[in-house]
XYZ file of N, CA and C in Angstrom:
696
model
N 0.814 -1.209 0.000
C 0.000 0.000 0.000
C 0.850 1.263 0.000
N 1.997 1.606 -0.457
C 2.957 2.415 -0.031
C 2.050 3.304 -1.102
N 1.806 3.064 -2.214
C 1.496 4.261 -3.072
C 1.744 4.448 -4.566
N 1.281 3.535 -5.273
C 2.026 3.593 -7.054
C 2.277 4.769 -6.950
N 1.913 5.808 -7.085
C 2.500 6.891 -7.678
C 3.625 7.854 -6.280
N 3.474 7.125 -5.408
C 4.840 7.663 -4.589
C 5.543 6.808 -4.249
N 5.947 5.637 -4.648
C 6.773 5.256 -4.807
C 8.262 4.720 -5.573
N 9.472 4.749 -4.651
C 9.742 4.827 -3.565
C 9.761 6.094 -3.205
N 10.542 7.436 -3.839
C 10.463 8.586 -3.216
C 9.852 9.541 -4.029
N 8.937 9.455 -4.594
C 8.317 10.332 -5.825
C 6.882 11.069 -4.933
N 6.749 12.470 -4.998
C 6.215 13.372 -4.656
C 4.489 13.110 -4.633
N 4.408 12.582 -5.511
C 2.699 12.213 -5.808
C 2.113 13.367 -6.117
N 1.122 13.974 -6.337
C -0.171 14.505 -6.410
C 0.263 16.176 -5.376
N 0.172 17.124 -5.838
C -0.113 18.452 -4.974
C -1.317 18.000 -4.717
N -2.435 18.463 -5.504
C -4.013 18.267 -5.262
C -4.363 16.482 -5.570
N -5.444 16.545 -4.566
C -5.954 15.419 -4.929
C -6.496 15.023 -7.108
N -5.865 13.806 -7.403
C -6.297 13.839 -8.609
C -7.079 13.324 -9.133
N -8.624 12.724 -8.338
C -9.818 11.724 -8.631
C -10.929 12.581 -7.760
N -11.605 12.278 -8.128
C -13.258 12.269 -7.137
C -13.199 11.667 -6.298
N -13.093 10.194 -6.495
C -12.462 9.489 -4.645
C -11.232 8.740 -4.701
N -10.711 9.004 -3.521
C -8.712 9.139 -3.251
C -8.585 8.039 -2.288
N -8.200 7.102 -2.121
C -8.023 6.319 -1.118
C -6.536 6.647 -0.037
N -5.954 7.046 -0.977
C -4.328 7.220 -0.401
C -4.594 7.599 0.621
N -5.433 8.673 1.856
C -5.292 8.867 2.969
C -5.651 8.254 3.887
N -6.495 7.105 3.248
C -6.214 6.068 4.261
C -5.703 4.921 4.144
N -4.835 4.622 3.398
C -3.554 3.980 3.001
C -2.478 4.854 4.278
N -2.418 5.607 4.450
C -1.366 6.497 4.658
C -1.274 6.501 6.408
N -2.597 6.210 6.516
C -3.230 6.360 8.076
C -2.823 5.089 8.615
N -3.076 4.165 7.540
C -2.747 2.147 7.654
C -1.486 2.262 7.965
N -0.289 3.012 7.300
C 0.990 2.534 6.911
C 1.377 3.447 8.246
N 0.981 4.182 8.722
C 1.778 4.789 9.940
C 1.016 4.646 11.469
N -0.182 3.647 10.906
C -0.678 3.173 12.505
C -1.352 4.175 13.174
N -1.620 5.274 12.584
C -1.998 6.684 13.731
C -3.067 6.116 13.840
N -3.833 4.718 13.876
C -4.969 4.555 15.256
C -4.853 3.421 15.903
N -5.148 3.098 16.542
C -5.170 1.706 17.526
C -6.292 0.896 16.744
N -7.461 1.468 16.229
C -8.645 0.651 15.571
C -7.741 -0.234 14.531
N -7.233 1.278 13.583
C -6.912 0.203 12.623
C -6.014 -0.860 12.622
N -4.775 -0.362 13.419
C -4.034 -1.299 13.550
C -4.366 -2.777 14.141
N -5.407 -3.024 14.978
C -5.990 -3.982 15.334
C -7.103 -4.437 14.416
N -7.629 -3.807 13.696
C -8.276 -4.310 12.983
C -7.451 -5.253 11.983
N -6.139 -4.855 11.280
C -5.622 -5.211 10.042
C -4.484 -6.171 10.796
N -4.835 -7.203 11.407
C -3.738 -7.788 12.139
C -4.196 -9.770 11.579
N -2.954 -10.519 11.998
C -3.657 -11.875 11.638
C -4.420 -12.702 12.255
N -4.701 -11.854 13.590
C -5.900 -12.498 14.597
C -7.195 -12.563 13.775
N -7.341 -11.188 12.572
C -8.084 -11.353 12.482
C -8.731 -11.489 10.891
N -7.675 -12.061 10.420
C -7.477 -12.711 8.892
C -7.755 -11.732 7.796
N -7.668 -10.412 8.207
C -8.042 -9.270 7.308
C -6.862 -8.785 6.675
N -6.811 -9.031 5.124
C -6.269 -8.175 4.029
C -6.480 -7.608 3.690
N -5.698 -6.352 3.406
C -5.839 -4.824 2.296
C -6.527 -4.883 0.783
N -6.406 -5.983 0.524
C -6.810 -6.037 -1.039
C -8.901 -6.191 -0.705
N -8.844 -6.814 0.464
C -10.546 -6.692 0.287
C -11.277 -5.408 0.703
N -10.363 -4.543 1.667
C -10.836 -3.081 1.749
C -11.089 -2.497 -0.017
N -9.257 -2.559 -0.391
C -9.740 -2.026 -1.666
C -10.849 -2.390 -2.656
N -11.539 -3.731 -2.929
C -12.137 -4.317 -3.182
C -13.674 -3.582 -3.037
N -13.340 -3.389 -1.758
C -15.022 -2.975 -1.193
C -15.157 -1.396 -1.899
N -14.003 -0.768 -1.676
C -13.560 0.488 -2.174
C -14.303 0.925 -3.071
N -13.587 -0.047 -4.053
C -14.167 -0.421 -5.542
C -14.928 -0.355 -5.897
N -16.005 -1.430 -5.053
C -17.498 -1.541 -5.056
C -18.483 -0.713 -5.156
N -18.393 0.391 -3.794
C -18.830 1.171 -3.922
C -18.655 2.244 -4.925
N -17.196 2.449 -5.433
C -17.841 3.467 -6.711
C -18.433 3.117 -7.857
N -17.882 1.294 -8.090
C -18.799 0.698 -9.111
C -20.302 1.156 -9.009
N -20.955 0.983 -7.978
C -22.392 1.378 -7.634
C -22.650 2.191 -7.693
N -21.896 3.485 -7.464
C -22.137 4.446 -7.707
C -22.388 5.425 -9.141
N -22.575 6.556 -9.136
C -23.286 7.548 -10.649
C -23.697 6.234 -11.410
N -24.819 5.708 -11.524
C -25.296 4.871 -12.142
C -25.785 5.651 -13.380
N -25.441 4.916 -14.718
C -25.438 5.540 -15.846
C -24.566 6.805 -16.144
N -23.496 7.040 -15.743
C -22.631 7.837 -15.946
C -21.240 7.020 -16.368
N -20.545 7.342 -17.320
C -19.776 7.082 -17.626
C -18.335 7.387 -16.736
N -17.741 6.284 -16.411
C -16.251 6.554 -15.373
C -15.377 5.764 -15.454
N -14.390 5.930 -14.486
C -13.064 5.402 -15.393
C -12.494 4.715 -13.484
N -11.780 3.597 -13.249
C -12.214 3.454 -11.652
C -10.315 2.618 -12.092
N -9.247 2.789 -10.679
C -8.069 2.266 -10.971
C -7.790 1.598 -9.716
N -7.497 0.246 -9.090
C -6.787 0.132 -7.884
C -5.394 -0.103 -8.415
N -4.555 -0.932 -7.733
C -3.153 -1.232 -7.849
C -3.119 -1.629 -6.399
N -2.758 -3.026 -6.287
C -2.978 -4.084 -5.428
C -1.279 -4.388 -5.655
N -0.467 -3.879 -4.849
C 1.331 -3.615 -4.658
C 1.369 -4.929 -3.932
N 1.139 -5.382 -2.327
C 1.374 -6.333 -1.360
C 1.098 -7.807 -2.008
N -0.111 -8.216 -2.501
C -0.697 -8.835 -2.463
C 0.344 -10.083 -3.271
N 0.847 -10.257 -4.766
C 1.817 -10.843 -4.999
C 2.941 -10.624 -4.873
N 2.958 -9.714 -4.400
C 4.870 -9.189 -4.567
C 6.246 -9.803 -5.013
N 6.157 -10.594 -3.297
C 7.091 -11.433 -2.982
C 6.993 -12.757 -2.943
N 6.313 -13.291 -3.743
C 5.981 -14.545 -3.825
C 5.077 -15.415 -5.058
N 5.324 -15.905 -5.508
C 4.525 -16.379 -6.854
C 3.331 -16.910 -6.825
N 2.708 -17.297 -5.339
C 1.770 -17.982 -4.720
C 0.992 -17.417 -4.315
N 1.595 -16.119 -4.318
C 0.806 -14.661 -3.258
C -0.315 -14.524 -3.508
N -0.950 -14.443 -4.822
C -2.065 -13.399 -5.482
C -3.391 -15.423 -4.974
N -2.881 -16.008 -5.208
C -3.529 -17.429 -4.875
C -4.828 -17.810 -3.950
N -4.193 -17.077 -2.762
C -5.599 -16.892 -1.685
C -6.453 -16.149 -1.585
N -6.154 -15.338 -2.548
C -7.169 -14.195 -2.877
C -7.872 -14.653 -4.265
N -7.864 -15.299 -5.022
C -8.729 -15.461 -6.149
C -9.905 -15.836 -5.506
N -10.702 -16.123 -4.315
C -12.018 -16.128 -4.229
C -12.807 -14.814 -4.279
N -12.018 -14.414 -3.359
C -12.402 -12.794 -3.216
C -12.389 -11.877 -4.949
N -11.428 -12.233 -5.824
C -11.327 -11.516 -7.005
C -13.132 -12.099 -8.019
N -12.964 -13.962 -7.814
C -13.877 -14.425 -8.427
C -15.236 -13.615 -8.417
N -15.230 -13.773 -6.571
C -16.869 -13.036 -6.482
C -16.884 -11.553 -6.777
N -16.072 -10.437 -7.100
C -16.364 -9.604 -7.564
C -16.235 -9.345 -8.765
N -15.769 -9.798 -9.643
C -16.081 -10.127 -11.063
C -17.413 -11.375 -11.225
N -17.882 -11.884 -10.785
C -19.102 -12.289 -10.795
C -20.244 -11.197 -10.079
N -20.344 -10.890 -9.239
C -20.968 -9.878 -8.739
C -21.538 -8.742 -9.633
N -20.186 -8.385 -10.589
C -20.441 -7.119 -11.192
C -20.284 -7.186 -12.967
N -21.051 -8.657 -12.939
C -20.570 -8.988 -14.616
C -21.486 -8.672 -15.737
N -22.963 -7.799 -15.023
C -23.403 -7.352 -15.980
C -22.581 -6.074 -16.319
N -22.435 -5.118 -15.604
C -21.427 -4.231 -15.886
C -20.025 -3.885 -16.300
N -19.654 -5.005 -15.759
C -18.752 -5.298 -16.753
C -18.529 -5.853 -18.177
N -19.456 -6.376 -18.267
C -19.506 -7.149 -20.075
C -19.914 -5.533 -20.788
N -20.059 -4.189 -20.178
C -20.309 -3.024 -20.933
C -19.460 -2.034 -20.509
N -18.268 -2.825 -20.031
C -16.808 -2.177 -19.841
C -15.830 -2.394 -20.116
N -14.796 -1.460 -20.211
C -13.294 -1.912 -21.017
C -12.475 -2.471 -19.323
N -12.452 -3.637 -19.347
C -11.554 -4.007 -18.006
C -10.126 -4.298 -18.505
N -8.844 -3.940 -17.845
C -7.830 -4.150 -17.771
C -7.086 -4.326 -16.526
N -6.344 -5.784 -16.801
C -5.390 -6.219 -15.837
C -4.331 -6.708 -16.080
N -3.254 -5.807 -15.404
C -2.008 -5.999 -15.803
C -0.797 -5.947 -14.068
N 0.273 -5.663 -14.360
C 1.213 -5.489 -13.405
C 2.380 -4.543 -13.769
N 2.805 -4.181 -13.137
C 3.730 -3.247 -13.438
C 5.553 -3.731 -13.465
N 5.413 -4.896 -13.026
C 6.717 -5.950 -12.991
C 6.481 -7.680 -12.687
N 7.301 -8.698 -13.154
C 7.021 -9.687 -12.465
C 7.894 -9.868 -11.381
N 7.678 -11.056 -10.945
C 8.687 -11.505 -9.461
C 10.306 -11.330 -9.600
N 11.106 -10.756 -8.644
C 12.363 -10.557 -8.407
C 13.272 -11.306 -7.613
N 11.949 -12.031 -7.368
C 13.167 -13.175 -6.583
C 12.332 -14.352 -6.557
N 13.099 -15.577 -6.120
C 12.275 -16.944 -5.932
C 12.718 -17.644 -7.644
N 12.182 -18.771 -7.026
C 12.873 -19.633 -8.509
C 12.177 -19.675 -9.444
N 11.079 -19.291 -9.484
C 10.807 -18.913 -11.129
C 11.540 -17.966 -11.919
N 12.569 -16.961 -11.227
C 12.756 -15.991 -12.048
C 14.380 -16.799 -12.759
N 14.598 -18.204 -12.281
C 15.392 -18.498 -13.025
C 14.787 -19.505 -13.865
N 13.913 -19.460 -14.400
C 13.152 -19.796 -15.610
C 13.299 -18.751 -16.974
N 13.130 -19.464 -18.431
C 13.056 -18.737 -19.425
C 11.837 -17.676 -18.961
N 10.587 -18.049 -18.537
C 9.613 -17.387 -18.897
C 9.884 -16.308 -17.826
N 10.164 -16.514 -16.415
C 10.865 -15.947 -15.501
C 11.864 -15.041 -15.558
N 12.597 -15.192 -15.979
C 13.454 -13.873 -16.407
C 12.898 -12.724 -17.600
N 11.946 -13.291 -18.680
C 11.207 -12.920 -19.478
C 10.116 -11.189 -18.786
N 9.655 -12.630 -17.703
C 8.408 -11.445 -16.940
C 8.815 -10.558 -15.863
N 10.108 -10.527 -15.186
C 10.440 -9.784 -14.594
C 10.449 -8.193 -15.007
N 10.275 -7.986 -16.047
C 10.471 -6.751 -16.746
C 9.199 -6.603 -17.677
N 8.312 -7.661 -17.965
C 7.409 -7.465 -19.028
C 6.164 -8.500 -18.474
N 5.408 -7.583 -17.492
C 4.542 -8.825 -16.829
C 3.260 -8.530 -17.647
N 2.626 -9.048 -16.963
C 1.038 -9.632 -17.955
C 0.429 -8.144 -18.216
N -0.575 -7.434 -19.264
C -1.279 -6.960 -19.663
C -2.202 -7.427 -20.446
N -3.659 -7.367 -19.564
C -4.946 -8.250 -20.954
C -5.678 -7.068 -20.308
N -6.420 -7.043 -21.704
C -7.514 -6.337 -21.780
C -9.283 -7.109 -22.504
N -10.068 -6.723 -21.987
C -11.655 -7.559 -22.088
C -12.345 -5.721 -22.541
N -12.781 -5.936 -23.662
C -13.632 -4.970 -24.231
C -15.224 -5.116 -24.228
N -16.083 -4.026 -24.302
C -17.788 -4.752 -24.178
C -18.298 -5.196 -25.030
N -18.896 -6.602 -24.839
C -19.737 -7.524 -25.455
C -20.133 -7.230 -26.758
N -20.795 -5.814 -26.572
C -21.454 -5.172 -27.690
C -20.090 -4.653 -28.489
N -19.382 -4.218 -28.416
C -18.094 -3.993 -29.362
C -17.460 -5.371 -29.636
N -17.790 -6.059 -29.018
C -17.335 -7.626 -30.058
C -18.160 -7.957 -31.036
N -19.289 -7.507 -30.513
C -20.700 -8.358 -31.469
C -20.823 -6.953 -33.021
N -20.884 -5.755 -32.497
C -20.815 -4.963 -33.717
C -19.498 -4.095 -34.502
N -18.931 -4.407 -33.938
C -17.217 -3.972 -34.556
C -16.366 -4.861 -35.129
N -15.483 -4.402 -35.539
C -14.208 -5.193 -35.755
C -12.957 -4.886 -34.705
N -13.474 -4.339 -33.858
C -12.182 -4.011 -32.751
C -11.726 -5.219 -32.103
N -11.801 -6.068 -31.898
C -11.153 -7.318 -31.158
C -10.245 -8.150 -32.374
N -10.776 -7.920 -33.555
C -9.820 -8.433 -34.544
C -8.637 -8.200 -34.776
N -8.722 -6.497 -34.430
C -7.560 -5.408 -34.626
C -7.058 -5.602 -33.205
N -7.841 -5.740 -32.109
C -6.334 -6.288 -31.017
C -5.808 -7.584 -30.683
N -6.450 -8.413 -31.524
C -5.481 -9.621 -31.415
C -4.663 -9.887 -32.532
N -4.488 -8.939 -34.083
C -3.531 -8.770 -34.472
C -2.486 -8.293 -33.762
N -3.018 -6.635 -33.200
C -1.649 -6.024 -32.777
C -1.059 -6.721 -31.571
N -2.111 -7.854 -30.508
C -0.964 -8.542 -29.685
C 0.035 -9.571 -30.085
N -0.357 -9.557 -31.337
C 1.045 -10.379 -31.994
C 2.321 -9.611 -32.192
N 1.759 -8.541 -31.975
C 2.918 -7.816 -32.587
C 3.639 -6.944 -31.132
N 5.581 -6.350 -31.394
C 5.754 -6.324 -30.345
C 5.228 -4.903 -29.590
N 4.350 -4.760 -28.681
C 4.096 -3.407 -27.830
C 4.843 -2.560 -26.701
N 4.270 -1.378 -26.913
C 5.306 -0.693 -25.487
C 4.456 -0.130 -24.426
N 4.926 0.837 -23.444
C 4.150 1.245 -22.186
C 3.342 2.550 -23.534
N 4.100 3.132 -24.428
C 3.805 3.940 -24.830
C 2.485 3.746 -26.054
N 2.651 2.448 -26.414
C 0.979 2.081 -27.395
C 0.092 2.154 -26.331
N 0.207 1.060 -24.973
C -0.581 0.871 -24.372
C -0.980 2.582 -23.562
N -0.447 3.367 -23.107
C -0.972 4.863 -22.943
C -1.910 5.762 -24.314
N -1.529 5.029 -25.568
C -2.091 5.790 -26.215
C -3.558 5.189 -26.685
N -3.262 3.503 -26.402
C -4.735 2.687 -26.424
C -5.759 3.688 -25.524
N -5.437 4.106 -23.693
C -5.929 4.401 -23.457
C -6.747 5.787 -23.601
N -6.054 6.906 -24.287
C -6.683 7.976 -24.771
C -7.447 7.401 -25.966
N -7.502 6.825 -26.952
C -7.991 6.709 -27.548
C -9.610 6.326 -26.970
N -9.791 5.085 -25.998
C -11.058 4.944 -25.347
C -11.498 5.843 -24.962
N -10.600 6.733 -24.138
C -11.444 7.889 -23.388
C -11.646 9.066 -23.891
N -10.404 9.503 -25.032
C -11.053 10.972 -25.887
C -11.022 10.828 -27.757
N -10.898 9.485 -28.038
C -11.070 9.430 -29.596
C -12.036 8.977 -29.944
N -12.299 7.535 -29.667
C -13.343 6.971 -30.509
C -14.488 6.598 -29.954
N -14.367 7.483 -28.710
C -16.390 7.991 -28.286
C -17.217 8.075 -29.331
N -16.602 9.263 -29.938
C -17.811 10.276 -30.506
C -17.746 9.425 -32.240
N -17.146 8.184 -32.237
C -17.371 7.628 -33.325
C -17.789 5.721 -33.196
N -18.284 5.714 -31.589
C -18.649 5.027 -31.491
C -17.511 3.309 -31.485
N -16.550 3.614 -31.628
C -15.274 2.745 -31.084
C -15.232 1.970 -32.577
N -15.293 2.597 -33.576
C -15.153 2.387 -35.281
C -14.395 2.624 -36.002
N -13.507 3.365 -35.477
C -12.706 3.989 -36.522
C -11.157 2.989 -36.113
N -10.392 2.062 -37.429
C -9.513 1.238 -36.666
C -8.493 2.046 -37.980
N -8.593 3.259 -38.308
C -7.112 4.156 -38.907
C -6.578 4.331 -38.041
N -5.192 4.229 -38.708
C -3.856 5.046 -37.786
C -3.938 6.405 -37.157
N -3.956 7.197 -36.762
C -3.270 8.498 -36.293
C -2.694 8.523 -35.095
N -1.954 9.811 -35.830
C -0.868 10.283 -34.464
C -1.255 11.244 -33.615
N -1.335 10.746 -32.441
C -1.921 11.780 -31.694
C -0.777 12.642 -31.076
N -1.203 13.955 -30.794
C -0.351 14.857 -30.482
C 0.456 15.127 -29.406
N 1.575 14.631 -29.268
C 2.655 14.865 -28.072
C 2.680 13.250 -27.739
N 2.596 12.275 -28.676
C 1.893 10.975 -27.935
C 3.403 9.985 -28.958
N 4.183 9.098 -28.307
C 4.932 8.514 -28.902
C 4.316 6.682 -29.358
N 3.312 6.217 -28.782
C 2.867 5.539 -29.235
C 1.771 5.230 -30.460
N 0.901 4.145 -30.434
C 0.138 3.680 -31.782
C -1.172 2.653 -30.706
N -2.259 3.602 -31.224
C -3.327 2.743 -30.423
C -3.229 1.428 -30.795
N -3.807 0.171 -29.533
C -3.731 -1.112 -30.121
C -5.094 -1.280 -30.466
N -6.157 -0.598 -30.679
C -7.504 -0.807 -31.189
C -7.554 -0.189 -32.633
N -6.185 0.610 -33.000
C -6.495 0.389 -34.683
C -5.228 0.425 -35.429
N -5.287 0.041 -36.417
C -4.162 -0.516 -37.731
C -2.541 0.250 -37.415
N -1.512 -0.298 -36.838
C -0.635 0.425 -36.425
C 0.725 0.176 -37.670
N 1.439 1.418 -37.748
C 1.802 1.628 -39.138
C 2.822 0.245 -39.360
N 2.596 0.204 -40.564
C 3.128 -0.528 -41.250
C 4.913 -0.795 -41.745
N 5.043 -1.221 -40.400
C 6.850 -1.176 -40.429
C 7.400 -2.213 -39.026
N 8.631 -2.514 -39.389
C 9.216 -3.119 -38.675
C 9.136 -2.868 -37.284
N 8.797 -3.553 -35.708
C 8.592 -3.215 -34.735
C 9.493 -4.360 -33.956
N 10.720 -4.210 -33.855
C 11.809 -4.528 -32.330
C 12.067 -4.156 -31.899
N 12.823 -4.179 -30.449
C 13.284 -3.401 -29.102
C 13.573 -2.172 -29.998
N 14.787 -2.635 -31.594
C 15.829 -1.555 -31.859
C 14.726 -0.302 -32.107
N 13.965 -1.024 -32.857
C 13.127 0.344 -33.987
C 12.127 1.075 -32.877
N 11.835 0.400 -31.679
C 10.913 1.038 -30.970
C 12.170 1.607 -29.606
N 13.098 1.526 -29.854
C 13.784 1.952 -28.501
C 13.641 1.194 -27.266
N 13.737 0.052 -27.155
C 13.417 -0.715 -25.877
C 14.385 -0.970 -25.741
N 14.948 -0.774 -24.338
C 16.238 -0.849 -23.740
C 16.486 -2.449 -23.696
N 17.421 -3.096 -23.700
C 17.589 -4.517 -23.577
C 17.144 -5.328 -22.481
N 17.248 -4.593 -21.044
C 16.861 -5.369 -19.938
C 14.975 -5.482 -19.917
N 14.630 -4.770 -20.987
C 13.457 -5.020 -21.496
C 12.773 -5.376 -22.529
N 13.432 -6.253 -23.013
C 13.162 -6.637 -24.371
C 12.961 -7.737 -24.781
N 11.841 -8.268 -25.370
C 11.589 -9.457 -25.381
C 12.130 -10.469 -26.518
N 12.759 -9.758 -27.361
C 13.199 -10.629 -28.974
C 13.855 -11.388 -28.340
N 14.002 -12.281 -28.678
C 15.379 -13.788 -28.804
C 16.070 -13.948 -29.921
N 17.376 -12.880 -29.517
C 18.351 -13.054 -30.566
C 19.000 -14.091 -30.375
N 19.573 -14.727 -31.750
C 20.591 -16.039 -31.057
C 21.787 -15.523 -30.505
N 22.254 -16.448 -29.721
C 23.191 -16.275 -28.727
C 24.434 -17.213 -28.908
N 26.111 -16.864 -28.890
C 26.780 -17.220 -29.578
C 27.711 -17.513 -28.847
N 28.537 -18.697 -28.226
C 29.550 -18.745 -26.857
C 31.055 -18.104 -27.842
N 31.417 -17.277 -27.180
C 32.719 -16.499 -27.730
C 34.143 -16.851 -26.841
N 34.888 -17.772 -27.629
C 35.765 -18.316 -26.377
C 36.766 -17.118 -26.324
N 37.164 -16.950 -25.204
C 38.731 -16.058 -24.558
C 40.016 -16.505 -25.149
C-alpha cells in the first residue's frame, strides 16, 4: 500500500487527482496513527488490504449509475514477494467479477502489473526472467463492441505484434477521448499529439517493430536473438 505513484520517493499529487482518493487512508494504515486500525488489520483477524480495496471499488462501481467513469486500484502487497501470493485471494477476485458482470460485459476491463517476481525460482526460468520486466497486460472490451465492430480483430492482431508502455498509454486515450464520438469504429492510424505511441484498437503503421526500432532498452526486451559462446 505504499502508493504507485509515490513510490519509492516520488512526490505524488499536490491536489488530490480523482473524485475518490483512497491514499489517505492507506497512509493512516501505513503509519498506525490509530489503535482501531491497527488492530483491525492484524492476523488475529485474517483481514487483508486487497478486500478493503475491493469494497472500495465496489462502492464506486455502484455508484453515478449511468454515468460514464473510469475506476483504478493497484494491489502492490498482495503478490509481490511470492509467486503464490495473489492465490488466496482469487475467491475474493472471483466473487467480484461475478458480482459485477453485468457491468462489466459493458466495460473496457484491464489487468495488468507493473513488474514480475524478483526473486524466488521462477525468475530463473526462461519465462521468468522474461516477466520480470514485461509482466502480464490483458484487456476484455464490451460484449457489444465484439458483437458490432471489428475491434477485437484489430487487437489480437496487434498482440502479436511487439508493444510498449507507450501504445498501451495511447490505447488508453484513444477509449477515453477518440473513438467515443465515433462510437469505437474507426480502426485508422493516427498520431496523436505529443503521444509517442500507436493505439492497439487500430491498424498500427506498417513497419518493422523490435526493441531496436521502438527503442526498448535490452533489460526489457523481449526478442530472442541467437546467442553465440565467444571463447577467450
Amino acid at each position: 500500500m505504499k502508493g504507485t505513484l509515490n513510490w519509492p520517493n516520488c512526490w505524488g499529487f499536490k491536489d488530490q487527482p480523482t473524485d475518490h482518493y483512497m491514499r489517505p487512508f492507506q497512509v493512516a494504515l501505513e503509519k498506525e496513527v490509530s489503535k482501531a486500525l491497527k488492530n483491525t488489520y492484524s492476523s488475529k483477524n485474517c483481514i487483508e488490504q486487497h478486500r478493503d480495496i475491493l469494497r472500495y471499488l465496489q462502492d464506486f462501481v455502484d455508484a453515478y449509475d449511468g454515468i460514464p467513469k473510469m475506476g483504478w486500484i493497484w494491489l502492490s502487497l498482495l503478490g509481490h514477494d511470492h509467486e503464490s501470493g495473489v492465490i488466496r485471494a482469487d475467491p475474493d477476485f472471483l466473487r467480484f467479477l461475478l458480482h459485477n458482470k453485468k457491468k462489466l460485459d459493458d466495460s473496457f476491463v484491464i489487468i495488468l502489473g507493473d513488474h514480475g517476481l524478483r526473486g524466488g525460482r521462477v525468475t530463473h526460468t526462461d519465462l521468468g526472467s522474461l516477466e520480470v520486466n514485461n509482466p502480464l497486460f490483458s484487456i476484455s472490451i464490451p460484449k457489444k463492441l465484439r458483437r458490432e465492430t471489428d475491434i477485437l480483430k484489430t487487437l489480437q492482431e496487434n498482440a502479436a505484434r511487439l508493444q510498449t508502455h507507450f501504445d498501451i498509454r495511447a490505447t488508453l486515450l484513444d477509449i477515453l477521448k477518440y473513438q467515443p464520438s465515433v462510437n469505437y469504429t474507426d480502426r485508422e492510424y493516427i498520431a496523436m499529439e505529443g503521444e509517442y505511441g500507436s493505439s492497439l484498437m487500430r491498424k498500427q503503421p506498417d513497419e518493422e517493430r523490435t526493441c531496436k526500432t521502438l527503442f526498448i532498452p535490452l533489460p526489457y526486451c523481449t526478442c530472442r536473438y541467437p546467442v553465440k559462446e565467444v571463447k577467450r
